[in-house]
Amino acid sequence: MQIQKAFVTKAERLTPALFEFETLPTAAVEAIADEQAFQGWRMKKTDDYENVLHRSFGKGESVTLDFGDHLVGYVSFAVEAVGSPPDAPLKLKLVFGEMPCEIGENFADYDGWLSSAWLQEETIFIDVLPAVVRLPRRYCFRYLKATVVDASRKYKARFTDFRCRTVTSADVSNVPPLPDGVPEDLAAMDRVAIKTLRDCMQTVYEDGPKRDRRLWIGDLRLQAQANYATFRDRDVVKRCLYLFGGMPLESGAVGACVFEKPQPHVDDTWLYDYSLFFAATLYDYYEATGDKETLEELWPVALRQLRLGAERLDERGVVKDDPSWWCFIDWQGDLNKQASAQAVLIYCLKRGRALAEAAGDAEAAAWIEGETNRAAEAALAHLWDAERGVFVSGDAAQVSWASQVWMTLAGVLEAPEASALFDRLHANPPAIGMNTPYMFHHYVEALFACGQAERAWEELRAYWGEMLRDGADTFWELYNPKDKRFSPYGSNLINSYCHAWSCTPTYFIRKYWKPAA
Amino acid sequence: MQIQKAFVTKAERLTPALFEFETLPTAAVEAIADEQAFQGWRMKKTDDYENVLHRSFGKGESVTLDFGDHLVGYVSFAVEAVGSPPDAPLKLKLVFGEMPCEIGENFADYDGWLSSAWLQEETIFIDVLPAVVRLPRRYCFRYLKATVVDASRKYKARFTDFRCRTVTSADVSNVPPLPDGVPEDLAAMDRVAIKTLRDCMQTVYEDGPKRDRRLWIGDLRLQAQANYATFRDRDVVKRCLYLFGGMPLESGAVGACVFEKPQPHVDDTWLYDYSLFFAATLYDYYEATGDKETLEELWPVALRQLRLGAERLDERGVVKDDPSWWCFIDWQGDLNKQASAQAVLIYCLKRGRALAEAAGDAEAAAWIEGETNRAAEAALAHLWDAERGVFVSGDAAQVSWASQVWMTLAGVLEAPEASALFDRLHANPPAIGMNTPYMFHHYVEALFACGQAERAWEELRAYWGEMLRDGADTFWELYNPKDKRFSPYGSNLINSYCHAWSCTPTYFIRKYWKPAA
């Protein structure tokens, strides 16, 4: 399928200007190894920031600065020589960390399978002192460790200023106040969720401003939902939809992610669920904005995703399984994705039906209705284990949380039946659990959907609340309360600790919280 | 003594524009450990440069490019991704080497006492590909090793261009041709000497463009002498004289070196001989240019150096010795500097006398004559060992090459006596040898001065000629043919391999070569 240049041009015209704020460090700290602390590290204040500016640092000496909160932006600093006129360049190493582990551990020991180039560090040489250094790259951090790798025997270095110019496309003045009476723990969760979303909102909705710094549709869908309840941006969501819509893969499927630079281009990653979510994201956008022009322009793209999704149904109406990485659902290597994928298809078809009607496409609406029914009936006929009262997935009839969650969100069971299903799951939990806030989001959403609001709030507090207790300034990409060093990448150093798909507590609180809750 | 702003302003106005030339790599090479090669390393060609541009480099892969000659300038390169759209930054390590050892050995193992920040390397992250990267720092190199520290599993890096924009203030079109009949080995030496001078001629006469990248008066004096015979610059020499003259140390002594940036400032290093050389350098400048205005403005500075130098004479008329680093002469830790310093004083007083006359300062001329005689007589009375027929230095009456060389240059002995002295030295060489081309320069100059031209050419060929045989593209800061890894800094990695004080073969060849030589 061809690139639709008009769509990409429209997307580029919607590139937002960024809001900028200046932030200074608040203290000097030290990373302390502590098995009781999250991931084995905690920060200890060692000095006031102001005092750092009076110290001088010789070869091998370092200071770690705490900027007091998670930041995304551009760092500058000033440095001068103390002693004789500087007779050699100043060699500095800078390490940026969202979390204490990034400061406490040694990046050289990283051995994960994602590129080590994501680890935020710089080694720079300053030929002339005093100097004001404006680092050209954007960093995502709370902590900055500066080490004088070498100066010379004749001088040391004194830092006279550090600052960060943070950037976001989120308009913080747009966020409505929380309703009166929201309990403090949920209000705190709301604040951190909003900060997470804000730090990910750049010229697109990034998944994580540390990594991968780009637009994934799975993240976009949840970010947009949280955004409608908070920053109320519409132009950047629209820009993202046009980027995806304008640059499909060869097959016509929407790609899983796109890059903005040097010019917009789509990644070669395809994921079954992510392509389908184009329709769901367009549906949410239209619900939030009523922007019919965009709906009408992008409807053919959404319909194409639904048709491609439905093509995967076999003669029974069941999505064909695949041993490869064909459908995301969760970072859960043991999870069979078939039942979840079936449910995502149904979920998106239902939203596509509403879009077809809004677009006046009766023929598509009829086709969608037929496919929805076929897939839903097949789910009950072939993926529902009536004896055990659970959905099963794949040849091995695997029982997972994900399958039940997605079938509930797809409305394959009526709410009371789904509620009973969750009661059974809680009595007898599936072995295949959940690893990401992304999956937990859908779980909590499913609980609200089947009327288990009380349990939903409990789970929200147990999961995101535990992240807060573990010190989150922004919510994380990956979190397993039972395995806090969990990383699908081989090292928690490379995990993203400000990750879009984790920002949805604000969505839940603002959508579902009632004084009685 | 106060900074003379008018002198500094005059110096700044004389800042030259630089000539620029573009140079591309000529081949891919590999550093091969080889005990027969200079310092244990030789380069082996592995591929044509053009073929490098068709290769792609994954994690840990590298290429070393040979630019075919020693360069000083600014490097840029172009790089693109091969494979999937690049899904992580590209992390590159670049190492620049004047010599094979810098590529073959690991900078991390460097353990010398000069700052490791002089070792030329960069670790850079490229967030967007394809990219054209223009490195902002100036490098001094022939070899560039580029290593892909990390890309990602989805892409590799392909370099599509490398180039260096070289810079110099030397006007190569000004160099007169060598006289007919200069033998090829001397012509080759002349070419490399001129290249050395050219690469050191920047906005000042730098000592070495790799290290220290600044103006030392000891280097300036020899560079200027070589320059008058080749590039015939006068403005940059003049600029350097005004920088030294305008920014003396507290005592009024001219500093050993000055820095240009961020604004001109003098280093706090004082060296007895280097301060005195201000007078000698001004003398050479006036001889070469006849620029009387500059002579008259800077004469008081020169006279001040002579007065300070003479103040160090004790009641006998002998320069007071000092165990600290008070006088340079050579990078020779065992050398006692007293006799050499005495001779440098006499050498500079004699040139000062000519300046005083040119400046019409009869009073100073008379004073200088008195001091010259006093110091020369004291040298013969107290530093000449008549029995052994050598000059001795310090309490231990040390016999070194340096003492004999400088006493000869100072004219303390008549030429026939000096010639006989060198004959004795060659029959019975002093234990304290010479380590630098700077000291060898003065040795060769002394041989010419006492009429031993034949031996002078032999020594030139033995020393600088051996550097050529060892692969010099430009002449080196340090060279001991008997200890080729010699470094006063604890590691030959940090030696400068293009060093101003080594450029004088062109001066000797153009001044002394005659068809009969």
Coordinates of C-alpha atoms in Angstrom, one line a residue, chain A residues 84-89 91 113 115-119 121-123 125 127-130 137 150-154 213-214 259 261-262 265-269, chain B residues 84-89 91 113 115-119 121-123 125 127-130 137 150-154 213-214 259 261-262 265-269:
Chain A
S84 CA 46.6 26.9 37.5
P85 CA 45.4 27.9 34.0
P86 CA 44.0 24.6 32.6
D87 CA 46.8 22.9 30.7
A88 CA 44.8 20.0 29.3
P89 CA 41.3 19.3 28.1
K91 CA 37.3 15.0 30.2
W113 CA 19.5 -7.8 24.1
S115 CA 20.9 -1.9 22.3
S116 CA 23.2 -0.5 25.0
A117 CA 23.1 2.7 23.0
W118 CA 19.9 3.5 24.9
L119 CA 21.8 3.8 28.2
E121 CA 25.7 8.6 29.1
E122 CA 28.1 10.9 27.4
T123 CA 31.9 11.3 27.5
F125 CA 36.1 16.8 26.3
D127 CA 39.1 22.2 25.4
V128 CA 38.5 25.7 26.8
L129 CA 37.6 26.6 30.3
P130 CA 35.5 28.2 31.7
R137 CA 20.7 15.4 22.9
D150 CA 40.6 13.6 34.0
A151 CA 41.7 17.2 34.4
S152 CA 45.4 17.6 35.0
R153 CA 47.8 17.9 37.9
K154 CA 47.6 21.6 37.6
R213 CA 11.3 7.6 22.1
R214 CA 8.8 6.9 19.4
F259 CA 9.6 7.3 13.4
K261 CA 13.0 11.7 11.8
P262 CA 14.8 12.5 9.6
H265 CA 8.7 6.7 8.2
V266 CA 7.1 3.5 9.4
D267 CA 8.9 0.7 11.1
D268 CA 8.8 -2.8 9.6
T269 CA 7.2 -4.2 12.8
Chain B
S84 CA 15.4 -2.3 9.3
P85 CA 14.7 1.4 10.2
P86 CA 17.2 2.1 13.0
D87 CA 15.3 1.4 16.3
A88 CA 18.1 2.6 18.7
P89 CA 20.8 5.2 18.7
K91 CA 26.9 4.4 19.5
W113 CA 51.3 11.5 34.5
S115 CA 46.3 14.1 31.5
S116 CA 44.7 11.2 29.7
A117 CA 42.3 13.9 28.3
W118 CA 45.0 14.5 25.6
L119 CA 44.4 11.1 24.1
E121 CA 39.0 9.8 21.2
E122 CA 35.3 10.4 21.1
T123 CA 32.3 8.3 22.0
F125 CA 25.6 8.7 20.0
D127 CA 20.0 9.5 17.4
V128 CA 18.8 9.9 13.8
L129 CA 20.1 8.1 10.7
P130 CA 21.2 8.8 8.0
R137 CA 37.0 19.5 18.0
D150 CA 26.4 -0.7 19.4
A151 CA 23.7 -0.4 16.8
S152 CA 20.8 -2.9 17.3
R153 CA 19.7 -6.3 16.3
K154 CA 17.7 -4.7 13.5
R213 CA 48.2 22.9 21.3
R214 CA 49.6 26.1 22.6
F259 CA 46.9 30.3 26.0
K261 CA 41.3 31.0 24.7
P262 CA 38.8 31.9 26.0
H265 CA 46.2 34.5 29.2
V266 CA 49.7 33.5 30.4
D267 CA 50.4 30.2 32.1
D268 CA 51.9 30.2 35.5
T269 CA 55.0 28.3 34.3

